[in-house]
Tab-separated table of C-alpha atoms in Angstrom:
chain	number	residue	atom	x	y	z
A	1	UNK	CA	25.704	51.981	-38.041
A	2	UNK	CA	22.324	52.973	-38.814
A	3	UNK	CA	22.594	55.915	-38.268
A	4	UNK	CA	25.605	56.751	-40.057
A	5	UNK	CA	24.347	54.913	-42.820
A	6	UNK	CA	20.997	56.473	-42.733
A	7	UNK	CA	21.262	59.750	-41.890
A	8	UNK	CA	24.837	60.928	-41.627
A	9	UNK	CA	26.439	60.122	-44.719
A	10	UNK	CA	24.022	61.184	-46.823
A	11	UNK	CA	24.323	64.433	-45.612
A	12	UNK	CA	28.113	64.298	-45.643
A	13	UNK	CA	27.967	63.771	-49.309
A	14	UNK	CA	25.616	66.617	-49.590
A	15	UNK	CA	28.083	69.105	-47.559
A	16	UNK	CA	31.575	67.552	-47.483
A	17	UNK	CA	33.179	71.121	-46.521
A	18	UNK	CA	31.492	70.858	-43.282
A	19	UNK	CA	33.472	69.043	-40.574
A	20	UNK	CA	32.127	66.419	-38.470
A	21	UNK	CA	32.371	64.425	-35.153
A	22	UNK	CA	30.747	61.490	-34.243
A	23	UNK	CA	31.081	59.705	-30.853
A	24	UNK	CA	29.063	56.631	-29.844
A	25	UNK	CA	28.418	57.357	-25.862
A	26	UNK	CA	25.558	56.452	-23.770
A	27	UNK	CA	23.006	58.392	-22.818
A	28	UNK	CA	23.600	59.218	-19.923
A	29	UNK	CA	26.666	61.535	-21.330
A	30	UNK	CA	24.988	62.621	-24.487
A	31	UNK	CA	21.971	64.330	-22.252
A	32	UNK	CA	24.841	66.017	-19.979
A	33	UNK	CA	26.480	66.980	-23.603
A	34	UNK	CA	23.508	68.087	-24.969
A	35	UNK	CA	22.760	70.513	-21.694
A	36	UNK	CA	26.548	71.586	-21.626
A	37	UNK	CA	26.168	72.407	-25.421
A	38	UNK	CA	29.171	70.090	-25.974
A	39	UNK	CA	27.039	68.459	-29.300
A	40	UNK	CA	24.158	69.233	-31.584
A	41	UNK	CA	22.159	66.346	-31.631
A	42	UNK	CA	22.130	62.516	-30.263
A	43	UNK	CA	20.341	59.613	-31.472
A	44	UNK	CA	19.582	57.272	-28.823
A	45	UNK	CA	18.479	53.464	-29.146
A	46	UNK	CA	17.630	53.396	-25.395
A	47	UNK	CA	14.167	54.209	-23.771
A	48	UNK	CA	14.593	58.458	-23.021
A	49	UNK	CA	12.968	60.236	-20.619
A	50	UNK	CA	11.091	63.444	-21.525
A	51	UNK	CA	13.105	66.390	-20.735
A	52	UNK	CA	11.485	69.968	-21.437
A	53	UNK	CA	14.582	71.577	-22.899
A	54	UNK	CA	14.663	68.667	-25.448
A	55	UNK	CA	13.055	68.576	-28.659
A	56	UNK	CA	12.703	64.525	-30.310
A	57	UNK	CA	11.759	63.184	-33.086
A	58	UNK	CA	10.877	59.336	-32.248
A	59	UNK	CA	12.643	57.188	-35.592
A	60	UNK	CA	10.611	53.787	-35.206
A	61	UNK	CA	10.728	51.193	-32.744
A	62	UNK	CA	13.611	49.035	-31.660
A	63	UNK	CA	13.006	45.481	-31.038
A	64	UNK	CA	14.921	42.738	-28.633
A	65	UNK	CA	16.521	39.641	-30.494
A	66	UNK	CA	18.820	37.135	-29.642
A	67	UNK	CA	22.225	37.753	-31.845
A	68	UNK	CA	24.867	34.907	-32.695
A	69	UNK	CA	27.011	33.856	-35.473
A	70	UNK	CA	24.958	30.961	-37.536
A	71	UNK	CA	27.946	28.546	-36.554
A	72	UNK	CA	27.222	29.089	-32.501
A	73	UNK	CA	24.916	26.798	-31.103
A	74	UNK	CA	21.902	27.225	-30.016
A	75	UNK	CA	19.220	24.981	-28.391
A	76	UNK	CA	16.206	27.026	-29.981
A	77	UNK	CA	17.674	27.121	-33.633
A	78	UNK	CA	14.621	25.861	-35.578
A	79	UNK	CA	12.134	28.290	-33.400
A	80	UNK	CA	11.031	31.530	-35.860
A	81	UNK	CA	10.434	33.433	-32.749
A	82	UNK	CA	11.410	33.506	-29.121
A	83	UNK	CA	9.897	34.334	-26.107
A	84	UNK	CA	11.579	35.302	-22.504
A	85	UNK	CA	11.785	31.627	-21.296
A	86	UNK	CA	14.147	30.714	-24.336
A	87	UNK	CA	16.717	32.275	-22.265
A	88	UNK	CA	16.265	30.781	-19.207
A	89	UNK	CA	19.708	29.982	-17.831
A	90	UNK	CA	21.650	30.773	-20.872
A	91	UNK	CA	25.017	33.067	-21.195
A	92	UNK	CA	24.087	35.765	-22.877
A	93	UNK	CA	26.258	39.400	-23.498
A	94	UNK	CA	24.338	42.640	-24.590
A	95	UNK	CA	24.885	46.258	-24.391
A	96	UNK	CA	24.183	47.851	-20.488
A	97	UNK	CA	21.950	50.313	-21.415
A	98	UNK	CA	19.908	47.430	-23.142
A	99	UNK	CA	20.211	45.262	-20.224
A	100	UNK	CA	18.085	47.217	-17.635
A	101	UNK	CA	14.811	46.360	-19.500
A	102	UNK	CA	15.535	42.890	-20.411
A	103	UNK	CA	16.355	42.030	-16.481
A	104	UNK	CA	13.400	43.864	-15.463
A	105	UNK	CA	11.376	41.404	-18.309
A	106	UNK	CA	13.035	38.284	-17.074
A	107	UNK	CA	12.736	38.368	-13.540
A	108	UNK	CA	8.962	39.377	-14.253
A	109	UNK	CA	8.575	35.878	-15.894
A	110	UNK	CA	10.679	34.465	-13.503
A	111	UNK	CA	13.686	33.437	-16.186
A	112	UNK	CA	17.296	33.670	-14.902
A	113	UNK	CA	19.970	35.041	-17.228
A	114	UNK	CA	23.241	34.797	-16.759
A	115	UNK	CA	24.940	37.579	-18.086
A	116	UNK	CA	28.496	36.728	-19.752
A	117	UNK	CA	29.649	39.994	-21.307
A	118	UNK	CA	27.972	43.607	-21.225
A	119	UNK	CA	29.213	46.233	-23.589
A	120	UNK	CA	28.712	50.019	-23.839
A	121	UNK	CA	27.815	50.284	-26.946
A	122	UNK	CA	25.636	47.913	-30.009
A	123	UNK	CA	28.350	47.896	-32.244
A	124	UNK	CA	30.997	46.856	-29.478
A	125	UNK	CA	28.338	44.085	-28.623
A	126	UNK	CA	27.807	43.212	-31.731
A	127	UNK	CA	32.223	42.565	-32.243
A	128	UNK	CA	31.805	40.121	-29.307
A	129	UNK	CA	29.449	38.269	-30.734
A	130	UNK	CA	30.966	37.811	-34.004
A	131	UNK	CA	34.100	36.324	-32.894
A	132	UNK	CA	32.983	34.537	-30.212
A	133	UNK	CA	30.540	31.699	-29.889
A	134	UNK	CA	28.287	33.639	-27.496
A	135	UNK	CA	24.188	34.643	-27.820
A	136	UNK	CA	23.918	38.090	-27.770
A	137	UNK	CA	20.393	39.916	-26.636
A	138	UNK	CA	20.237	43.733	-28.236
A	139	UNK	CA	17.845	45.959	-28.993
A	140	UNK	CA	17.892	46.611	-33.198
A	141	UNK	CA	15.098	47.715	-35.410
A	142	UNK	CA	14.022	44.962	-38.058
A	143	UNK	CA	15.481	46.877	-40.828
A	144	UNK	CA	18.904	47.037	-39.347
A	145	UNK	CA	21.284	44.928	-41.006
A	146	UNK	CA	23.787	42.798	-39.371
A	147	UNK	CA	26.860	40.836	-40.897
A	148	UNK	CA	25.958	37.923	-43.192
A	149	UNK	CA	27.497	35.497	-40.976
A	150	UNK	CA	24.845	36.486	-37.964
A	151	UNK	CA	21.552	35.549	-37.058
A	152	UNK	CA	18.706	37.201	-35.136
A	153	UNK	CA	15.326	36.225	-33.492
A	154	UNK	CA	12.971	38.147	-32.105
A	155	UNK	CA	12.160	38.065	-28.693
A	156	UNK	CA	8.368	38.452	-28.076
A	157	UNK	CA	7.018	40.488	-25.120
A	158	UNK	CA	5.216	43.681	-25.036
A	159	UNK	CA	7.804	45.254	-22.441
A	160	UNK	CA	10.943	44.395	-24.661
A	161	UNK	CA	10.560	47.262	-27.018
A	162	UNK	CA	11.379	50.746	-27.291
A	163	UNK	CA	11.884	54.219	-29.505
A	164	UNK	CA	14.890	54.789	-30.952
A	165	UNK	CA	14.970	58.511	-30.907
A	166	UNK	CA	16.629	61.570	-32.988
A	167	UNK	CA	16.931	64.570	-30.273
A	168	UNK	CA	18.723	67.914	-29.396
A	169	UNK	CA	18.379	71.160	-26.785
A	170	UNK	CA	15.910	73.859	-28.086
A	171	UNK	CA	17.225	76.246	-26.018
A	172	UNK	CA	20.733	76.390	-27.318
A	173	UNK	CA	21.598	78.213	-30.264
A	174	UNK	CA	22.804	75.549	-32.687
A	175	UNK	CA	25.875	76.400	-35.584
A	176	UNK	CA	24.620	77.166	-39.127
A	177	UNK	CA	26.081	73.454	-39.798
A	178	UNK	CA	23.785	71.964	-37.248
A	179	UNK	CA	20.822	74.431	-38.648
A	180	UNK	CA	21.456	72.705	-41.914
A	181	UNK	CA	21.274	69.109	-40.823
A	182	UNK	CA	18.021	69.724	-38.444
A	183	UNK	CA	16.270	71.089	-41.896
A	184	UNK	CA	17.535	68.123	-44.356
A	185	UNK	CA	16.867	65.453	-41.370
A	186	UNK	CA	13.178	67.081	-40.618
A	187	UNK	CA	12.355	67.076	-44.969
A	188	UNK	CA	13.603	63.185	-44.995
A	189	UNK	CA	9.922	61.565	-46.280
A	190	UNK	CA	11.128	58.402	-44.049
A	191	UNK	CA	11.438	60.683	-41.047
């Protein structure tokens, strides 16, 4: 959603006689798409590894919290912030790509997750834990906003952080459409 909201509908409304395509895949598949020349850009909210051919633009940082509906319960509810022992032995479901950092984090500090649900994407993630009476751990910036019924802490640790990250292949020609949303994205003052 942030994105979309952000960056691509804005520019929508700026050129609706351009058409689009937006697909939420990991990132695995969108740095084989991007060096295939199958899409113009990604935006990743997973840690990416430099890649010479790619050229990135690093958005702001993405933070881990703990997700759930205000009417799940919770056995830290009155804490303002967590830290990695909150979730010792607790059910949790998160997005996979998410998940890699947060296990290396916890068995670190010695905490045991169990792991209840794993999606492939936030948004997917973020269904599961609306509906259902589950904690969710993801990866959002502060700014992101959730549904009204949700609540989020932060989990505190130097390791559970990352960039999210606005990239694409410099050394593939890109469409006149893509040319035009590279310029307006890179004159954004909150860029």
């Amino acid at each position: 959603r942030y994105y979309l909201e952000k960056f691509i509908i804005p520019f929508v409304k700026l050129h609706p006689d351009i058409n689009y395509k937006y697909s939420e895949i990991i990132t695995a598949e969108q740095i084989e798409s991007l060096r295939k020349g199958e899409i113009d850009f990604a935006f990743a909210n997973a840690a990416i590894p430099f890649y010479p051919e790619f050229a990135r633009i690093n958005l702001g940082q993405e933070n881990f919290y703990a997700v759930y509906n205000k009417d799940t319960p919770v056995p830290w509810a009155d804490e303002e912030f967590l830290y990695p022992y909150h979730l010792n032995n607790l059910e949790v479901c998160g997005n996979e790509m998410h998940f890699h950092t947060l296990n290396k984090v916890c068995k670190e500090k010695n905490v045991k997750i169990k792991i209840h649900y794993l999606t492939n994407t936030l948004n997917s993630c973020l269904s599961l834990i609306n509906s259902l009476p589950v904690i969710g751990v993801v990866a959002i910036m502060d700014e992101d906003k959730l549904p009204a019924n949700m609540v989020r802490k932060q989990i505190k640790d130097a390791n559970l952080n990352f960039e999210q990250t606005f990239y694409w292949n410099k050394t593939k020609q890109m469409s006149p459409a893509a040319q035009a949303f590279l310029k307006y994205f890179q004159s954004r003052d909150d860029v």
